[in-house]
Amino acid sequence: EVEARTFAVVKGILESAAADTAAPRGSERQKVGDFFAVGMDEARIEREGSRPLKPFFVRIAAVRDRNALAAEIALLQVIGTSAAFRLEVGPDDRNSARNVLQFSQAGLGLPDRDYYLKRDAQSTTLRRAYVAHVERMFRLAGDAAPVAARNAQSVLRLETRLARASMTRDETDDPLATYHKMSQMSLSRRAAGFAWDEYFRALGL
């Protein structure tokens, strides 16, 4: 109930800001209003299609090694995606007076690992529908049908590997199982397969 009311209040603020043509240029109200208006402009969204995404596709296609991959993951996270894993800043669970950089598992298009690993008929049907959806997204982004089909299968294979390495929902609910505070140097040693220096450099940290 509290969440629903909060959403309603936020929606009211956004709609009011979008309708306010007298808001001073550069003000928070003007920027919030413009942001909301652009997001709700369905005619423009349909007209532009995937064109605004092209610079990101070009950048992703240029990735050729681990360093470039780490940097690209960082840049995608900066714009709000959960590429590969989730990055955020929040209170240290054992010292709420201090905010720390936090990583958690992500990168799955389906809700959690069980959707990829269960072998029952319903799960199998759901995965087929998911692959069809991902294939359609690739086609809408401009891929030819055979390429889109191959890419969708690649996505499923990659996400299934991520799912196998992911914690279960019960495990992620355990605050002890998800608390592993460490230095950047220790992180680089324990997860040496990822180019952490390039990643942090791309984040500007």
Tab-separated table of C-alpha atoms in Angstrom:
chain	number	residue	atom	x	y	z
A	1	GLU	CA	0.000	0.000	0.000
A	2	VAL	CA	2.823	2.390	0.873
A	3	GLU	CA	4.643	1.525	-2.378
A	4	ALA	CA	1.488	2.022	-4.477
A	5	ARG	CA	0.879	5.407	-2.845
A	6	THR	CA	4.514	6.415	-3.412
A	7	PHE	CA	4.240	5.524	-7.104
A	8	ALA	CA	1.051	7.589	-7.357
A	9	VAL	CA	2.732	10.596	-5.714
A	10	VAL	CA	5.773	10.317	-7.998
A	11	LYS	CA	3.521	9.993	-11.060
A	12	GLY	CA	1.709	13.166	-10.015
A	13	ILE	CA	5.003	15.053	-9.629
A	14	LEU	CA	6.200	13.873	-13.059
A	15	GLU	CA	2.955	14.757	-14.854
A	16	SER	CA	2.857	18.162	-13.174
A	17	ALA	CA	6.475	18.875	-14.139
A	18	ALA	CA	5.892	17.760	-17.744
A	19	ALA	CA	2.896	20.114	-18.024
A	20	ASP	CA	4.733	23.078	-16.490
A	21	THR	CA	5.846	25.192	-19.463
A	22	ALA	CA	6.926	28.029	-17.134
A	23	ALA	CA	9.587	26.023	-15.288
A	24	PRO	CA	12.950	27.870	-15.483
A	25	ARG	CA	15.288	26.460	-18.121
A	26	GLY	CA	17.853	24.148	-16.541
A	27	SER	CA	15.865	23.757	-13.326
A	28	GLU	CA	15.275	20.339	-11.774
A	29	ARG	CA	11.568	20.689	-12.527
A	30	GLN	CA	12.180	21.403	-16.222
A	31	LYS	CA	14.642	18.494	-16.546
A	32	VAL	CA	12.342	16.045	-14.739
A	33	GLY	CA	9.398	17.189	-16.855
A	34	ASP	CA	11.344	16.810	-20.108
A	35	PHE	CA	12.628	13.387	-19.074
A	36	PHE	CA	9.102	12.147	-18.346
A	37	ALA	CA	7.624	13.722	-21.488
A	38	VAL	CA	10.232	12.074	-23.729
A	39	GLY	CA	9.604	8.707	-22.098
A	40	MET	CA	5.859	9.042	-22.696
A	41	ASP	CA	6.136	10.282	-26.305
A	42	GLU	CA	5.118	7.012	-27.959
A	43	ALA	CA	4.845	8.535	-31.448
A	44	ARG	CA	8.461	9.688	-31.320
A	45	ILE	CA	9.608	6.371	-29.822
A	46	GLU	CA	7.913	4.449	-32.664
A	47	ARG	CA	9.339	6.851	-35.251
A	48	GLU	CA	12.914	6.571	-33.993
A	49	GLY	CA	12.807	2.809	-33.498
A	50	SER	CA	16.202	1.410	-32.509
A	51	ARG	CA	18.174	4.339	-33.996
A	52	PRO	CA	19.082	5.870	-30.586
A	53	LEU	CA	20.631	2.512	-29.623
A	54	LYS	CA	22.963	2.359	-32.638
A	55	PRO	CA	25.964	4.023	-30.899
A	56	PHE	CA	25.750	1.392	-28.157
A	57	PHE	CA	25.564	-1.452	-30.713
A	58	VAL	CA	28.629	-0.077	-32.513
A	59	ARG	CA	30.569	0.140	-29.262
A	60	ILE	CA	29.568	-3.388	-28.198
A	61	ALA	CA	30.504	-4.792	-31.622
A	62	ALA	CA	33.975	-3.261	-31.247
A	63	VAL	CA	34.743	-5.308	-28.100
A	64	ARG	CA	37.610	-7.659	-28.935
A	65	ASP	CA	39.294	-8.556	-25.630
A	66	ARG	CA	38.758	-8.801	-21.879
A	67	ASN	CA	39.855	-5.227	-21.206
A	68	ALA	CA	37.379	-3.794	-23.721
A	69	LEU	CA	34.635	-6.090	-22.391
A	70	ALA	CA	35.189	-4.919	-18.799
A	71	ALA	CA	35.133	-1.266	-19.883
A	72	GLU	CA	31.940	-1.772	-21.906
A	73	ILE	CA	30.192	-3.522	-19.006
A	74	ALA	CA	31.080	-0.518	-16.824
A	75	LEU	CA	29.713	1.981	-19.364
A	76	LEU	CA	26.480	-0.018	-19.748
A	77	GLN	CA	26.055	-0.085	-15.972
A	78	VAL	CA	26.543	3.690	-15.792
A	79	ILE	CA	23.439	4.173	-17.981
A	80	GLY	CA	21.378	1.945	-15.689
A	81	THR	CA	21.612	-1.574	-17.102
A	82	SER	CA	22.565	-4.588	-14.993
A	83	ALA	CA	25.027	-5.863	-17.586
A	84	ALA	CA	26.758	-9.004	-16.246
A	85	PHE	CA	26.239	-8.006	-12.596
A	86	ARG	CA	24.660	-5.222	-10.569
A	87	LEU	CA	26.664	-2.252	-9.287
A	88	GLU	CA	25.391	0.212	-6.699
A	89	VAL	CA	26.468	2.310	-3.749
A	90	GLY	CA	24.740	1.666	-0.442
A	91	PRO	CA	25.214	1.437	3.319
A	92	ASP	CA	27.633	-1.165	4.598
A	93	ASP	CA	25.414	-3.838	6.198
A	94	ARG	CA	27.692	-3.864	9.252
A	95	ASN	CA	28.281	-0.122	9.457
A	96	SER	CA	25.340	1.911	8.182
A	97	ALA	CA	27.260	5.169	8.695
A	98	ARG	CA	29.438	4.265	5.724
A	99	ASN	CA	28.434	3.882	2.079
A	100	VAL	CA	30.359	1.338	0.037
A	101	LEU	CA	30.471	0.121	-3.541
A	102	GLN	CA	28.392	-3.060	-3.785
A	103	PHE	CA	28.228	-5.800	-6.398
A	104	SER	CA	25.490	-8.399	-6.661
A	105	GLN	CA	24.478	-11.018	-9.183
A	106	ALA	CA	22.452	-9.990	-12.229
A	107	GLY	CA	22.570	-10.383	-16.002
A	108	LEU	CA	19.611	-12.748	-16.352
A	109	GLY	CA	16.653	-11.817	-18.546
A	110	LEU	CA	14.358	-14.250	-16.702
A	111	PRO	CA	13.501	-13.655	-13.021
A	112	ASP	CA	16.024	-16.065	-11.447
A	113	ARG	CA	18.248	-19.105	-11.973
A	114	ASP	CA	15.429	-21.681	-11.627
A	115	TYR	CA	13.830	-20.466	-14.859
A	116	TYR	CA	16.951	-21.652	-16.734
A	117	LEU	CA	17.713	-24.859	-14.884
A	118	LYS	CA	14.356	-26.563	-14.224
A	119	ARG	CA	13.506	-29.342	-16.680
A	120	ASP	CA	9.725	-29.569	-16.250
A	121	ALA	CA	7.412	-28.977	-19.226
A	122	GLN	CA	6.295	-25.520	-18.098
A	123	SER	CA	9.892	-24.285	-17.689
A	124	THR	CA	10.871	-25.688	-21.088
A	125	THR	CA	7.910	-23.948	-22.735
A	126	LEU	CA	8.752	-20.703	-20.984
A	127	ARG	CA	12.379	-20.826	-22.184
A	128	ARG	CA	11.215	-21.393	-25.759
A	129	ALA	CA	8.951	-18.346	-25.479
A	130	TYR	CA	11.850	-16.341	-24.023
A	131	VAL	CA	14.156	-17.265	-26.907
A	132	ALA	CA	11.415	-16.279	-29.378
A	133	HIS	CA	11.086	-12.919	-27.598
A	134	VAL	CA	14.856	-12.295	-27.635
A	135	GLU	CA	14.992	-13.257	-31.326
A	136	ARG	CA	12.238	-10.736	-32.059
A	137	MET	CA	14.204	-8.036	-30.192
A	138	PHE	CA	17.258	-8.760	-32.367
A	139	ARG	CA	15.118	-8.548	-35.508
A	140	LEU	CA	13.600	-5.247	-34.370
A	141	ALA	CA	17.156	-4.014	-33.805
A	142	GLY	CA	17.950	-4.769	-37.450
A	143	ASP	CA	19.342	-8.306	-37.543
A	144	ALA	CA	18.360	-10.646	-40.380
A	145	ALA	CA	16.202	-13.597	-39.278
A	146	PRO	CA	18.977	-16.268	-39.279
A	147	VAL	CA	21.369	-13.972	-37.382
A	148	ALA	CA	18.661	-13.037	-34.882
A	149	ALA	CA	17.905	-16.729	-34.263
A	150	ARG	CA	21.594	-17.521	-33.646
A	151	ASN	CA	21.999	-14.525	-31.371
A	152	ALA	CA	18.947	-15.494	-29.314
A	153	GLN	CA	20.374	-18.982	-28.769
A	154	SER	CA	23.708	-17.420	-27.751
A	155	VAL	CA	21.905	-15.253	-25.202
A	156	LEU	CA	20.178	-18.295	-23.714
A	157	ARG	CA	23.463	-20.230	-23.499
A	158	LEU	CA	25.275	-17.319	-21.833
A	159	GLU	CA	22.454	-16.628	-19.379
A	160	THR	CA	22.173	-20.341	-18.546
A	161	ARG	CA	25.875	-20.362	-17.624
A	162	LEU	CA	25.312	-17.266	-15.475
A	163	ALA	CA	22.309	-18.991	-13.882
A	164	ARG	CA	24.380	-22.045	-12.965
A	165	ALA	CA	26.872	-19.771	-11.210
A	166	SER	CA	24.126	-17.753	-9.482
A	167	MET	CA	22.952	-18.158	-5.909
A	168	THR	CA	19.424	-19.402	-5.281
A	169	ARG	CA	16.739	-16.993	-4.114
A	170	ASP	CA	16.994	-18.433	-0.576
A	171	GLU	CA	20.765	-17.927	-0.591
A	172	THR	CA	20.492	-14.296	-1.712
A	173	ASP	CA	18.044	-13.664	1.159
A	174	ASP	CA	20.750	-14.651	3.652
A	175	PRO	CA	22.607	-11.480	4.750
A	176	LEU	CA	25.637	-13.514	5.854
A	177	ALA	CA	25.904	-15.397	2.555
A	178	THR	CA	25.900	-12.149	0.577
A	179	TYR	CA	28.338	-10.100	2.695
A	180	HIS	CA	31.924	-10.317	1.455
A	181	LYS	CA	33.562	-6.969	2.109
A	182	MET	CA	37.028	-6.726	0.553
A	183	SER	CA	39.546	-4.339	-0.947
A	184	GLN	CA	39.816	-3.729	-4.687
A	185	MET	CA	43.122	-5.609	-4.666
A	186	SER	CA	41.533	-8.610	-2.964
A	187	LEU	CA	38.640	-8.544	-5.439
A	188	SER	CA	41.106	-8.525	-8.343
A	189	ARG	CA	42.895	-11.553	-6.890
A	190	ARG	CA	39.758	-13.564	-6.072
A	191	ALA	CA	38.067	-12.881	-9.432
A	192	ALA	CA	41.167	-12.731	-11.581
A	193	GLY	CA	39.347	-13.631	-14.806
A	194	PHE	CA	37.828	-10.155	-15.051
A	195	ALA	CA	39.768	-7.003	-15.998
A	196	TRP	CA	38.920	-5.048	-12.835
A	197	ASP	CA	41.478	-2.276	-13.424
A	198	GLU	CA	39.906	-1.477	-16.807
A	199	TYR	CA	36.438	-1.733	-15.292
A	200	PHE	CA	37.152	0.758	-12.483
A	201	ARG	CA	39.001	3.060	-14.886
A	202	ALA	CA	35.927	3.157	-17.154
A	203	LEU	CA	33.773	4.015	-14.129
A	204	GLY	CA	36.158	6.824	-13.220
A	205	LEU	CA	36.874	5.260	-9.817
